[in-house]
Amino acid sequence: EYAARLGVNANTAVKAYDQLAQEGVIFNKRGLGYFVAEDAQRYIKDTRRRAFMQTVIPEMVRQMKLLDISLEDMKEAFAKA
């Protein structure tokens, strides 16, 4: 039902639910459906933080070097944001 609402293949939706369950973000209560785990928000935030630190920051540093943006320039921009 959810797959149809989103317009995706049912197998894709099942795989997504399985992955979220394996990662502890959701859990299944047989006969009732899926529910969000208590620590799901923390897990998702930690996962996104790791991804940010591993991908966004290195690319930002690369761009800063290419554009001769100093750490002081970045600190000023950060303070203004």
mmCIF file with all atom_site columns, C-alpha atoms in Angstrom:
data_model
loop_
_atom_site.group_PDB
_atom_site.id
_atom_site.type_symbol
_atom_site.label_atom_id
_atom_site.label_alt_id
_atom_site.label_comp_id
_atom_site.label_asym_id
_atom_site.label_entity_id
_atom_site.label_seq_id
_atom_site.pdbx_PDB_ins_code
_atom_site.Cartn_x
_atom_site.Cartn_y
_atom_site.Cartn_z
_atom_site.occupancy
_atom_site.B_iso_or_equiv
_atom_site.pdbx_formal_charge
_atom_site.auth_seq_id
_atom_site.auth_comp_id
_atom_site.auth_asym_id
_atom_site.auth_atom_id
_atom_site.pdbx_PDB_model_num
ATOM 1  C CA . GLU A 1 1  ? 0.000  0.000  0.000  1.00 0.00 ? 1  GLU A CA 1
ATOM 2  C CA . TYR A 1 2  ? 2.758  2.450  0.945  1.00 0.00 ? 2  TYR A CA 1
ATOM 3  C CA . ALA A 1 3  ? 4.714  1.626  -2.216 1.00 0.00 ? 3  ALA A CA 1
ATOM 4  C CA . ALA A 1 4  ? 1.683  2.405  -4.356 1.00 0.00 ? 4  ALA A CA 1
ATOM 5  C CA . ARG A 1 5  ? 1.175  5.749  -2.603 1.00 0.00 ? 5  ARG A CA 1
ATOM 6  C CA . LEU A 1 6  ? 4.783  6.688  -3.282 1.00 0.00 ? 6  LEU A CA 1
ATOM 7  C CA . GLY A 1 7  ? 4.744  5.286  -6.793 1.00 0.00 ? 7  GLY A CA 1
ATOM 8  C CA . VAL A 1 8  ? 7.626  2.876  -6.209 1.00 0.00 ? 8  VAL A CA 1
ATOM 9  C CA . ASN A 1 9  ? 7.992  -0.839 -6.729 1.00 0.00 ? 9  ASN A CA 1
ATOM 10 C CA . ALA A 1 10 ? 6.696  -2.924 -3.805 1.00 0.00 ? 10 ALA A CA 1
ATOM 11 C CA . ASN A 1 11 ? 10.027 -4.786 -3.606 1.00 0.00 ? 11 ASN A CA 1
ATOM 12 C CA . THR A 1 12 ? 11.828 -1.465 -3.215 1.00 0.00 ? 12 THR A CA 1
ATOM 13 C CA . ALA A 1 13 ? 9.578  -0.518 -0.303 1.00 0.00 ? 13 ALA A CA 1
ATOM 14 C CA . VAL A 1 14 ? 10.087 -3.915 1.353  1.00 0.00 ? 14 VAL A CA 1
ATOM 15 C CA . LYS A 1 15 ? 13.869 -3.580 1.007  1.00 0.00 ? 15 LYS A CA 1
ATOM 16 C CA . ALA A 1 16 ? 13.734 -0.090 2.521  1.00 0.00 ? 16 ALA A CA 1
ATOM 17 C CA . TYR A 1 17 ? 11.697 -1.305 5.494  1.00 0.00 ? 17 TYR A CA 1
ATOM 18 C CA . ASP A 1 18 ? 14.051 -4.275 5.947  1.00 0.00 ? 18 ASP A CA 1
ATOM 19 C CA . GLN A 1 19 ? 17.107 -2.013 5.906  1.00 0.00 ? 19 GLN A CA 1
ATOM 20 C CA . LEU A 1 20 ? 15.567 0.424  8.384  1.00 0.00 ? 20 LEU A CA 1
ATOM 21 C CA . ALA A 1 21 ? 14.650 -2.497 10.649 1.00 0.00 ? 21 ALA A CA 1
ATOM 22 C CA . GLN A 1 22 ? 18.172 -3.967 10.423 1.00 0.00 ? 22 GLN A CA 1
ATOM 23 C CA . GLU A 1 23 ? 19.604 -0.589 11.382 1.00 0.00 ? 23 GLU A CA 1
ATOM 24 C CA . GLY A 1 24 ? 17.252 -0.350 14.365 1.00 0.00 ? 24 GLY A CA 1
ATOM 25 C CA . VAL A 1 25 ? 15.385 2.710  13.107 1.00 0.00 ? 25 VAL A CA 1
ATOM 26 C CA . ILE A 1 26 ? 12.046 0.906  12.978 1.00 0.00 ? 26 ILE A CA 1
ATOM 27 C CA . PHE A 1 27 ? 10.700 -2.347 14.364 1.00 0.00 ? 27 PHE A CA 1
ATOM 28 C CA . ASN A 1 28 ? 7.859  -4.604 13.357 1.00 0.00 ? 28 ASN A CA 1
ATOM 29 C CA . LYS A 1 29 ? 5.060  -5.620 15.693 1.00 0.00 ? 29 LYS A CA 1
ATOM 30 C CA . ARG A 1 30 ? 3.545  -8.640 14.056 1.00 0.00 ? 30 ARG A CA 1
ATOM 31 C CA . GLY A 1 31 ? 0.001  -7.920 12.966 1.00 0.00 ? 31 GLY A CA 1
ATOM 32 C CA . LEU A 1 32 ? 0.250  -4.227 13.848 1.00 0.00 ? 32 LEU A CA 1
ATOM 33 C CA . GLY A 1 33 ? 2.876  -2.882 11.474 1.00 0.00 ? 33 GLY A CA 1
ATOM 34 C CA . TYR A 1 34 ? 6.102  -0.945 11.760 1.00 0.00 ? 34 TYR A CA 1
ATOM 35 C CA . PHE A 1 35 ? 6.933  1.548  14.478 1.00 0.00 ? 35 PHE A CA 1
ATOM 36 C CA . VAL A 1 36 ? 9.766  4.043  14.928 1.00 0.00 ? 36 VAL A CA 1
ATOM 37 C CA . ALA A 1 37 ? 12.335 2.991  17.527 1.00 0.00 ? 37 ALA A CA 1
ATOM 38 C CA . GLU A 1 38 ? 12.931 5.237  20.543 1.00 0.00 ? 38 GLU A CA 1
ATOM 39 C CA . ASP A 1 39 ? 16.546 6.006  19.616 1.00 0.00 ? 39 ASP A CA 1
ATOM 40 C CA . ALA A 1 40 ? 15.884 6.345  15.869 1.00 0.00 ? 40 ALA A CA 1
ATOM 41 C CA . GLN A 1 41 ? 16.484 10.092 15.864 1.00 0.00 ? 41 GLN A CA 1
ATOM 42 C CA . ARG A 1 42 ? 19.881 9.695  17.543 1.00 0.00 ? 42 ARG A CA 1
ATOM 43 C CA . TYR A 1 43 ? 20.879 6.921  15.138 1.00 0.00 ? 43 TYR A CA 1
ATOM 44 C CA . ILE A 1 44 ? 19.862 8.936  12.082 1.00 0.00 ? 44 ILE A CA 1
ATOM 45 C CA . LYS A 1 45 ? 21.626 12.056 13.350 1.00 0.00 ? 45 LYS A CA 1
ATOM 46 C CA . ASP A 1 46 ? 24.819 10.092 14.064 1.00 0.00 ? 46 ASP A CA 1
ATOM 47 C CA . THR A 1 47 ? 24.688 8.481  10.620 1.00 0.00 ? 47 THR A CA 1
ATOM 48 C CA . ARG A 1 48 ? 24.147 11.810 8.868  1.00 0.00 ? 48 ARG A CA 1
ATOM 49 C CA . ARG A 1 49 ? 26.904 13.429 10.935 1.00 0.00 ? 49 ARG A CA 1
ATOM 50 C CA . ARG A 1 50 ? 29.403 10.719 9.925  1.00 0.00 ? 50 ARG A CA 1
ATOM 51 C CA . ALA A 1 51 ? 28.424 11.081 6.267  1.00 0.00 ? 51 ALA A CA 1
ATOM 52 C CA . PHE A 1 52 ? 28.765 14.873 6.498  1.00 0.00 ? 52 PHE A CA 1
ATOM 53 C CA . MET A 1 53 ? 32.210 14.621 8.069  1.00 0.00 ? 53 MET A CA 1
ATOM 54 C CA . GLN A 1 54 ? 33.373 12.060 5.496  1.00 0.00 ? 54 GLN A CA 1
ATOM 55 C CA . THR A 1 55 ? 32.002 13.705 2.350  1.00 0.00 ? 55 THR A CA 1
ATOM 56 C CA . VAL A 1 56 ? 30.898 17.318 2.733  1.00 0.00 ? 56 VAL A CA 1
ATOM 57 C CA . ILE A 1 57 ? 33.774 18.576 4.877  1.00 0.00 ? 57 ILE A CA 1
ATOM 58 C CA . PRO A 1 58 ? 36.560 17.130 2.682  1.00 0.00 ? 58 PRO A CA 1
ATOM 59 C CA . GLU A 1 59 ? 34.914 18.614 -0.419 1.00 0.00 ? 59 GLU A CA 1
ATOM 60 C CA . MET A 1 60 ? 34.498 21.969 1.326  1.00 0.00 ? 60 MET A CA 1
ATOM 61 C CA . VAL A 1 61 ? 38.171 21.983 2.342  1.00 0.00 ? 61 VAL A CA 1
ATOM 62 C CA . ARG A 1 62 ? 39.162 21.118 -1.230 1.00 0.00 ? 62 ARG A CA 1
ATOM 63 C CA . GLN A 1 63 ? 37.077 24.019 -2.545 1.00 0.00 ? 63 GLN A CA 1
ATOM 64 C CA . MET A 1 64 ? 38.511 26.369 0.079  1.00 0.00 ? 64 MET A CA 1
ATOM 65 C CA . LYS A 1 65 ? 42.034 25.488 -1.019 1.00 0.00 ? 65 LYS A CA 1
ATOM 66 C CA . LEU A 1 66 ? 41.170 25.964 -4.697 1.00 0.00 ? 66 LEU A CA 1
ATOM 67 C CA . LEU A 1 67 ? 39.621 29.360 -3.984 1.00 0.00 ? 67 LEU A CA 1
ATOM 68 C CA . ASP A 1 68 ? 42.239 30.481 -1.452 1.00 0.00 ? 68 ASP A CA 1
ATOM 69 C CA . ILE A 1 69 ? 39.660 30.819 1.303  1.00 0.00 ? 69 ILE A CA 1
ATOM 70 C CA . SER A 1 70 ? 41.395 30.952 4.657  1.00 0.00 ? 70 SER A CA 1
ATOM 71 C CA . LEU A 1 71 ? 40.189 29.355 7.845  1.00 0.00 ? 71 LEU A CA 1
ATOM 72 C CA . GLU A 1 72 ? 39.653 32.875 9.191  1.00 0.00 ? 72 GLU A CA 1
ATOM 73 C CA . ASP A 1 73 ? 37.417 33.668 6.194  1.00 0.00 ? 73 ASP A CA 1
ATOM 74 C CA . MET A 1 74 ? 35.455 30.515 6.909  1.00 0.00 ? 74 MET A CA 1
ATOM 75 C CA . LYS A 1 75 ? 35.138 31.349 10.611 1.00 0.00 ? 75 LYS A CA 1
ATOM 76 C CA . GLU A 1 76 ? 33.743 34.776 9.712  1.00 0.00 ? 76 GLU A CA 1
ATOM 77 C CA . ALA A 1 77 ? 31.279 33.260 7.251  1.00 0.00 ? 77 ALA A CA 1
ATOM 78 C CA . PHE A 1 78 ? 30.280 30.658 9.836  1.00 0.00 ? 78 PHE A CA 1
ATOM 79 C CA . ALA A 1 79 ? 29.668 33.344 12.457 1.00 0.00 ? 79 ALA A CA 1
ATOM 80 C CA . LYS A 1 80 ? 27.437 35.268 10.037 1.00 0.00 ? 80 LYS A CA 1
ATOM 81 C CA . ALA A 1 81 ? 25.406 32.232 8.987  1.00 0.00 ? 81 ALA A CA 1
#
